XYZ file of C-alpha atoms in Angstrom:
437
model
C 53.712 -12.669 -37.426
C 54.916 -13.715 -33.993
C 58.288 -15.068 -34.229
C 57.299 -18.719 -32.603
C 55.034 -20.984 -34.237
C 53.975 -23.498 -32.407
C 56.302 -26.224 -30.659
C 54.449 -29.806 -29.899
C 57.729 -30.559 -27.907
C 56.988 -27.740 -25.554
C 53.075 -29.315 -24.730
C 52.588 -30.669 -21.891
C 51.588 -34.186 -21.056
C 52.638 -37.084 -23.126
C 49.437 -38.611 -24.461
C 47.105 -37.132 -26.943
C 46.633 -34.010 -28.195
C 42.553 -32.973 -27.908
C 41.939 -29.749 -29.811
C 38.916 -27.825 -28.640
C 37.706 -27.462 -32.642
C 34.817 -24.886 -33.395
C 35.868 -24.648 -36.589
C 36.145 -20.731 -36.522
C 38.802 -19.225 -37.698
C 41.154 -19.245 -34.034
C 40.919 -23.375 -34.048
C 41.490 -23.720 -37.580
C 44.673 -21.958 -37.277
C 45.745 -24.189 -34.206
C 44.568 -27.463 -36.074
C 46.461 -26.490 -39.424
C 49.823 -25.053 -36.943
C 49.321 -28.853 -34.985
C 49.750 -30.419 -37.875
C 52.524 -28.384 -40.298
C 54.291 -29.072 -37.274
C 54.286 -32.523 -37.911
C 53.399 -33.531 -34.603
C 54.306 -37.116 -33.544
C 51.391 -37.446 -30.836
C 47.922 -38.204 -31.758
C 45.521 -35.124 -32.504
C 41.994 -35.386 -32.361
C 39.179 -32.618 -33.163
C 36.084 -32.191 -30.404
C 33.636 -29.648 -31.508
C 31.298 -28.669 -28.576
C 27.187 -28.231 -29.737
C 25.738 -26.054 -27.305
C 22.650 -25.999 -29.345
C 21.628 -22.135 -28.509
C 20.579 -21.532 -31.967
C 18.761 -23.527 -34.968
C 22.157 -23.070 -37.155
C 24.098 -24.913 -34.428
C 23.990 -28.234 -35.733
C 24.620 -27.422 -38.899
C 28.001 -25.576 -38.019
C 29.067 -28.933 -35.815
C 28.434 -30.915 -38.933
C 30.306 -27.910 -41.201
C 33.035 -28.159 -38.252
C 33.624 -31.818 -38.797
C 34.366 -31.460 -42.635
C 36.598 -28.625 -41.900
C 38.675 -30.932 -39.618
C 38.513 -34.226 -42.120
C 40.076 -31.871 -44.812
C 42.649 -31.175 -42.843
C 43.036 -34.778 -41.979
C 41.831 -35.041 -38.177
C 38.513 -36.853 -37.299
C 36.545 -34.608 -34.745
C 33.907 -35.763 -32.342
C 30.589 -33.495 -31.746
C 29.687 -33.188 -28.420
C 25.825 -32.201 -27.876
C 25.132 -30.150 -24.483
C 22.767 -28.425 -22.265
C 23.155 -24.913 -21.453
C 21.735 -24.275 -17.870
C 20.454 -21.253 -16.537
C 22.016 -19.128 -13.590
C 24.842 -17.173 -14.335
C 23.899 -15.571 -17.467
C 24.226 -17.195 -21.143
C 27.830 -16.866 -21.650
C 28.912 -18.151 -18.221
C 26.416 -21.087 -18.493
C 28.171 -21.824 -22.345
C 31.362 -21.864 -21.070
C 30.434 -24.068 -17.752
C 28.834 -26.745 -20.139
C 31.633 -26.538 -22.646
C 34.681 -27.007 -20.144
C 32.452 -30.126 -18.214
C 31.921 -31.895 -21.994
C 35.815 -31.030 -22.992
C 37.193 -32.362 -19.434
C 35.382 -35.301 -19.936
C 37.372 -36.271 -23.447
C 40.749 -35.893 -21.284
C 42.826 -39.031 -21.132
C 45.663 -39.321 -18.168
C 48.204 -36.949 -19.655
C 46.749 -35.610 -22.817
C 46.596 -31.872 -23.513
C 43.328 -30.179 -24.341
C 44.300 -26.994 -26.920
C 42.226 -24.389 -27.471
C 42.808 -21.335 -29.558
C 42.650 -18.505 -27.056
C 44.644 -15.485 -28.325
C 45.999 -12.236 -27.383
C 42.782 -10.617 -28.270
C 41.548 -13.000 -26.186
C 43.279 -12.250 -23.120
C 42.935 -8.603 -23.527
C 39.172 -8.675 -23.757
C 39.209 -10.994 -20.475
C 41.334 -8.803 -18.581
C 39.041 -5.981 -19.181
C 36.119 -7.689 -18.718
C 37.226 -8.761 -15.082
C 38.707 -5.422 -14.278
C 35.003 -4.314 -15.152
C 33.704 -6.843 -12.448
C 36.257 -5.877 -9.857
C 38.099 -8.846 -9.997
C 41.725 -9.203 -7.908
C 44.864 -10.145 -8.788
C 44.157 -13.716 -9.607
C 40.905 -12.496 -12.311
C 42.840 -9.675 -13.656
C 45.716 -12.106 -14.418
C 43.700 -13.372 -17.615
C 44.089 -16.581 -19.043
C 46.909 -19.154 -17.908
C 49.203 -20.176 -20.950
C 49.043 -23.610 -19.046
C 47.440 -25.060 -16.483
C 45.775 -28.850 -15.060
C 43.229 -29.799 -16.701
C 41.210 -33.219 -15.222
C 43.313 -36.182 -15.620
C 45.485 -33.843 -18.233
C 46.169 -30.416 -19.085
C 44.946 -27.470 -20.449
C 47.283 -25.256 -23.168
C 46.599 -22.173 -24.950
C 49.610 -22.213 -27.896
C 48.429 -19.222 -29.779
C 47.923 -16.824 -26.254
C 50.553 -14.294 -27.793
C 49.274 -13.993 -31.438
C 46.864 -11.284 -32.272
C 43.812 -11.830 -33.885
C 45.110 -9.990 -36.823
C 48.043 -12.859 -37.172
C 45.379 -15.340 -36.993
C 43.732 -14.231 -39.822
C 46.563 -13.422 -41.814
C 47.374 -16.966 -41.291
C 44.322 -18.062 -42.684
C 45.007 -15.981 -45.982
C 48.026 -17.092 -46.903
C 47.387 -20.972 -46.470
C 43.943 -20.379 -47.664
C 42.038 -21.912 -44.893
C 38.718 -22.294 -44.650
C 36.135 -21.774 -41.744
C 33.251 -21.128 -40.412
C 31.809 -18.221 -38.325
C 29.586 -18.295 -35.659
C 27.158 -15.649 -35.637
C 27.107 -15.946 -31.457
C 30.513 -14.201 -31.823
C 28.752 -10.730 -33.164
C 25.061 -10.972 -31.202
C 25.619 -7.398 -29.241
C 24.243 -8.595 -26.208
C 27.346 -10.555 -24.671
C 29.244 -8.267 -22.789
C 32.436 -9.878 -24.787
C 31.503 -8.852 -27.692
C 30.629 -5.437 -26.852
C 33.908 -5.142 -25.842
C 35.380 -6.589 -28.534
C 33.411 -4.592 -31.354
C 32.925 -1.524 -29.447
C 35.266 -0.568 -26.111
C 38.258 -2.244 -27.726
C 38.513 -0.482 -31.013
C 38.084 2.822 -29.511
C 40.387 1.613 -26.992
C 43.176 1.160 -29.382
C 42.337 4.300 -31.275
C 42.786 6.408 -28.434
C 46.008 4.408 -26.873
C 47.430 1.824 -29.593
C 49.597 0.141 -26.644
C 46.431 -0.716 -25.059
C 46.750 -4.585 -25.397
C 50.543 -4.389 -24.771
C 49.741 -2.623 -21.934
C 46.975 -4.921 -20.900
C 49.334 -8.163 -21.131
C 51.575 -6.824 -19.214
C 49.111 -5.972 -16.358
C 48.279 -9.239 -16.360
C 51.718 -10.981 -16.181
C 51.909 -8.325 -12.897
C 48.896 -9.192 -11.513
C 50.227 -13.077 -11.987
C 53.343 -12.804 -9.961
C 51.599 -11.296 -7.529
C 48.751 -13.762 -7.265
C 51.248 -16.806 -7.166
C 53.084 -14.699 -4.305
C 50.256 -14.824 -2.073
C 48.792 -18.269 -3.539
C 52.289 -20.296 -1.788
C 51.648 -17.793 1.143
C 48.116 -18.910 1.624
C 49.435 -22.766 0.857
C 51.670 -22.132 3.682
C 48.986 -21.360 5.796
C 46.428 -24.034 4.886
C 49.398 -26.832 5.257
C 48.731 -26.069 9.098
C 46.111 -25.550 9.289
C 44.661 -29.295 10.107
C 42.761 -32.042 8.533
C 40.580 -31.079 5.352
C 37.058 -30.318 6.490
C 38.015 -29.076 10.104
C 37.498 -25.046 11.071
C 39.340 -22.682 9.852
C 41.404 -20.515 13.044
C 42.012 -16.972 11.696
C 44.192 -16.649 14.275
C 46.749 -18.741 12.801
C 46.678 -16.618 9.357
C 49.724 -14.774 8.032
C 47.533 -11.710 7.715
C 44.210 -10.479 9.174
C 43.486 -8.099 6.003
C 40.170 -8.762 4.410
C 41.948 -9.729 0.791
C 44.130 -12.130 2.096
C 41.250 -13.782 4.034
C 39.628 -13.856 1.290
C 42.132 -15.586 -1.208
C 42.262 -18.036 1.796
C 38.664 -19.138 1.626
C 38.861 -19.322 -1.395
C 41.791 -21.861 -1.666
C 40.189 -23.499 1.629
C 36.740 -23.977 -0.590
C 38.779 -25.527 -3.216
C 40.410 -28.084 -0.719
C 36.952 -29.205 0.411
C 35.957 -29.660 -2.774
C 33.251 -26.617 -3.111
C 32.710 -23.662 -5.437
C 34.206 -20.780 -3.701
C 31.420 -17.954 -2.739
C 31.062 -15.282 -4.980
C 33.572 -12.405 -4.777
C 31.593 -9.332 -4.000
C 29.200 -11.595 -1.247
C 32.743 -13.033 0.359
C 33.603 -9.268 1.140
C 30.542 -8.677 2.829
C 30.978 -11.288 4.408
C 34.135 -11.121 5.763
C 32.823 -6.985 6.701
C 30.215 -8.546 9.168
C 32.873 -10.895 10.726
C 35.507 -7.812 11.476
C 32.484 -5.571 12.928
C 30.728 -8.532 15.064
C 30.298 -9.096 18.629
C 31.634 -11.885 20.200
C 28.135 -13.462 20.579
C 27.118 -12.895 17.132
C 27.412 -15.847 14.529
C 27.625 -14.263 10.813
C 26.533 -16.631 7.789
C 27.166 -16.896 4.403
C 25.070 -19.273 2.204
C 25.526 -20.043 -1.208
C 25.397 -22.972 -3.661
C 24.029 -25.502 -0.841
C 26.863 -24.885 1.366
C 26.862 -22.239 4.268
C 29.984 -20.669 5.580
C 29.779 -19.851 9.724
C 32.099 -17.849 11.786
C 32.139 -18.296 15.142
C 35.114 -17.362 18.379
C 37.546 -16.141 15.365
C 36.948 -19.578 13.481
C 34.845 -20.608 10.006
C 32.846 -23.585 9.825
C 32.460 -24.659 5.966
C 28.919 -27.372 6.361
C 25.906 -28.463 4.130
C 23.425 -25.598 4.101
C 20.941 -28.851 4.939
C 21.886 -29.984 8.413
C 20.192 -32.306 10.605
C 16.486 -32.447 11.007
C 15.629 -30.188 14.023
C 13.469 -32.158 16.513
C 14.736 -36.268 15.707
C 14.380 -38.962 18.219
C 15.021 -42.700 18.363
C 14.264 -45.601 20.337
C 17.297 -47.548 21.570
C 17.446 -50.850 23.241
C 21.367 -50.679 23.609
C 22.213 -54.056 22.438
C 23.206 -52.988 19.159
C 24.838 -49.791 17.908
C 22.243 -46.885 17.236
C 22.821 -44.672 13.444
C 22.117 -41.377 14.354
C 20.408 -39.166 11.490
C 22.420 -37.367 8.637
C 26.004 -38.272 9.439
C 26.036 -37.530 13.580
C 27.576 -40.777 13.630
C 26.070 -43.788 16.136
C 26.249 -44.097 19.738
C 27.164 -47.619 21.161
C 26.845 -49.131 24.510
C 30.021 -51.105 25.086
C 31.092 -54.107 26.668
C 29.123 -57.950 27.453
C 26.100 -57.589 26.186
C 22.873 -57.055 29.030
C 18.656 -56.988 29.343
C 17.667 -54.800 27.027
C 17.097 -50.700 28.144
C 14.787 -48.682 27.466
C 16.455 -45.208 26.125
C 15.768 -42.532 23.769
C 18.400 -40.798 21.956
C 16.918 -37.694 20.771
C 18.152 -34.032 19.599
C 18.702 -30.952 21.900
C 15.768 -28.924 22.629
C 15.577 -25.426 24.080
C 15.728 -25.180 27.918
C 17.536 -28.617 28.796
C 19.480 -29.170 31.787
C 21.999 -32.536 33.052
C 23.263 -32.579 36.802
C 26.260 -34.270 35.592
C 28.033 -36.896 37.913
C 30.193 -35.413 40.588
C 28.310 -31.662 40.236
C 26.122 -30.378 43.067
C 23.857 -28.229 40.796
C 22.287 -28.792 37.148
C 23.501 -27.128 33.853
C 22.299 -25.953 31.162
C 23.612 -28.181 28.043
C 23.877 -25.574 25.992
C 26.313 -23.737 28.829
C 28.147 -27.245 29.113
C 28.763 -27.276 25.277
C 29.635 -23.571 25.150
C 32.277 -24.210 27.914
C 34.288 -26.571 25.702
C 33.797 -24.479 22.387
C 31.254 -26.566 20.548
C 29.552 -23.746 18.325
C 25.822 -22.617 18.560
C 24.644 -24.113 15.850
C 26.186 -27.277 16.539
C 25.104 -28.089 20.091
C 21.307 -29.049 19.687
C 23.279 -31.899 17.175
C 24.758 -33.213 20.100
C 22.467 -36.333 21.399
C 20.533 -36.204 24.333
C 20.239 -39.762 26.182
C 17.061 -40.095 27.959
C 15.965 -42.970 30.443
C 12.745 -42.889 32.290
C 11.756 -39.783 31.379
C 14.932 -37.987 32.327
C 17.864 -36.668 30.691
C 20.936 -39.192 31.691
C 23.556 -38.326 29.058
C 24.837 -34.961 27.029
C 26.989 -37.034 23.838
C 29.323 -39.103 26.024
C 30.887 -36.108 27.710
C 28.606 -36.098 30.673
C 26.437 -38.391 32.291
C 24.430 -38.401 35.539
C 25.634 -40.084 38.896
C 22.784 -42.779 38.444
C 23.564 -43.280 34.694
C 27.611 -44.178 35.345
C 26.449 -46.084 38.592
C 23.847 -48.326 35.664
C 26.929 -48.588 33.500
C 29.236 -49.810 35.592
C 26.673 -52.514 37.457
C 26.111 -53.537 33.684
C 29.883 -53.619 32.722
C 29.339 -51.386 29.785
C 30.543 -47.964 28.670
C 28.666 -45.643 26.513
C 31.026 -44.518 23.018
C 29.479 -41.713 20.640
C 31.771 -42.559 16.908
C 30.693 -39.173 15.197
C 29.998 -39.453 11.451
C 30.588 -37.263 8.525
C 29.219 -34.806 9.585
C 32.262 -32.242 10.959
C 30.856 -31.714 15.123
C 32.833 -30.259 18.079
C 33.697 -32.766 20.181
C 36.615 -30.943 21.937
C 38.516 -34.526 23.300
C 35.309 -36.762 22.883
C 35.675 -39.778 25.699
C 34.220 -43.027 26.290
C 31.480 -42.746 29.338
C 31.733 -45.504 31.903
């Protein structure tokens, strides 16, 4: 028996105590440690339906009289297990969205991972070619919502677990998912682990203590790559490569990562990422790699990443604009706005770029191609057909605010008025955007 039992004073947060309660023999265990412990913060049961057989609510109802006879009221929680990433991924997704959503401010969510546990998730992310941060298991502690997440029993063997159960005669349930041969968990656990341990007893020694490694040296490069997000600028702007600590393709990669986090989006899978970031170190200069997944596209572009939507703008918009009153432009570009006392009405058109389009801006002997302008200042490819195009009398008058023609400024002045371009949410280039007057 591991020499600690469980400690409530060492939990963390200061509210309730939420035990993850499936009724199996792990969260028994935990519920009956909780409350020999005699705990002095609330602790409620929430047993998680996922409904992927006909027996499963049954067991939530069997689950609910396990946790009344030890005292504890427990809540069932019905879900819906999507489709995607496989049956056990999808269970566990569902399972951690209905459990975060019973945390309080500063309660603790328990659940009764073990060391059996953490040595069958170790291997099964070794298996999937997982880096430091996978193959350093499952966190004792960590944030959890508005709470936190503990694992008390991480260092007791399954073995201890049930030997627990014998000698306090506890009773629970078992949940056939646990033995159906076709999760890869289970596999492990009732085929590659026992040989495993046959072969090499230490193995789950061993294991543990590749994983506390492969912490410390996650954490060493996670306040490395802090370091080097703190400067890197505002949340949602591009990403300079340049200014990284290191240009290797890991550490790039545990950077998007933590930069996908910061904006709020599901990092890209691991094995895409690397190709990924193998098109960026092999591409020409003109050359624009992509990376689309989950609705959101990752762009690189001049030694920079662009993190957008995957649905921009439409392609081909164009408005009608009077000027007296500010003009919306479409899907977050923002709204243009003609400045100053208020005039006779004009009749412009604000549209999108289209291939081909040229401005003789004021002051320049020759015309340019927009796209040239906007390359010139480092608005990115995909961006500069975003910028608007102001159009009066059938000719192009105004690229954004930036430039404008001779006869446009000479209109604006005459009228008092200055055209401003207030971009939106959507993230564009604007490289020092200025009022045109």
């Amino acid at each position: 028996m591991p020499a600690e039992r469980i400690h409530p004073e060492n939990l963390p947060g200061c509210n309730r105590v939420v035990v993850a309660f499936s009724g199996g023999p792990d969260s028994v265990c935990l519920l009956h440690q909780l409350i020999v412990s005699t705990i002095e913060r609330e602790v409620v049961c929430v047993h998680v339906d996922h409904g992927l057989d006909t027996g499963s609510r049954e067991r939530a109802k069997r689950a609910v009289d396990i946790a009344a006879s030890l005292g504890v009221e427990c809540e069932i929680v019905r879900v819906t297990v999507g489709a995607g990433r496989g049956p056990e991924a999808a269970a566990r997704d569902a399972r951690y969205i209905a459990l975060e959503n019973q945390i309080g401010p500063e309660d603790v969510l328990v659940t009764a991972h073990h060391a059996d546990d953490q040595s069958e998730t170790v291997l099964l992310r070794l298996l999937r070619g997982a880096g430091p941060d996978g193959l350093a298991g499952i966190p004792a502690v960590r944030r959890f919502g508005r709470g936190w997440l503990a694992r008390p029993l991480i260092e007791w063997p399954r073995s201890d677990i049930e030997g627990w159960l014998q000698r306090h005669r506890l009773d629970c349930l078992r949940d056939p998912a646990n033995d159906w041969p076709g999760f890869d968990r289970n596999y492990l656990r009732h085929e590659v682990l026992p040989a495993l341990r046959e072969r090499w007893p230490g193995v789950d020694a061993a294991l543990r203590r590749s994983a506390r490694l492969c912490r410390g040296a996650a954490d060493f490069v996670a306040d490395r790559v802090a370091l080097d997000l703190a400067q890197a600028g505002t949340t949602g702007d591009p990403l300079d490569l340049d200014r990284l600590a290191d240009d290797s393709t890991y550490y790039r990669a545990a950077v998007i990562r933590a930069w996908c986090i910061r904006n709020a989006v599901q990092p890209p899978p691991g094995q895409r990422l690397d190709e990924f970031l193998e098109q960026v170190s092999t591409a020409e200069n003109d050359r624009c790699p992509e990376l689309r997944w989950n609705a959101h596209i990752l762009r690189h572009w001049a030694n920079r990443l662009w993190l957008e939507p995957e649905q921009g703008p439409p392609a081909d918009w164009c408005l009608q604009w009077d000027g007296r009153q500010p003009l919306s432009l479409p899907d977050g570009l923002g709204r243009l706005e003609l400045v100053g006392p208020a005039d006779s009405p004009l009749e412009l058109e604000v549209c999108a770029g289209r291939k081909g389009q040229s401005l003789k801006p004021a002051g320049d002997a020759h015309h340019r191609p927009c796209k040239r302008l906007l390359a010139n200042i480092g608005v990115p490819p995909w961006q500069r057909d975003q910028w608007p195009r102001v159009w009066l009398d059938g000719q192009l008058v105004a690229l954004g605010t930036r430039w404008r023609t001779a006869e446009f400024e000479h209109l604006l002045r005459r009228r008092n008025q200055c055209l401003h371009w207030t971009p939106g949410s959507r993230r564009i280039v604007t490289a020092g955007l200025e009022s045109g007057a």
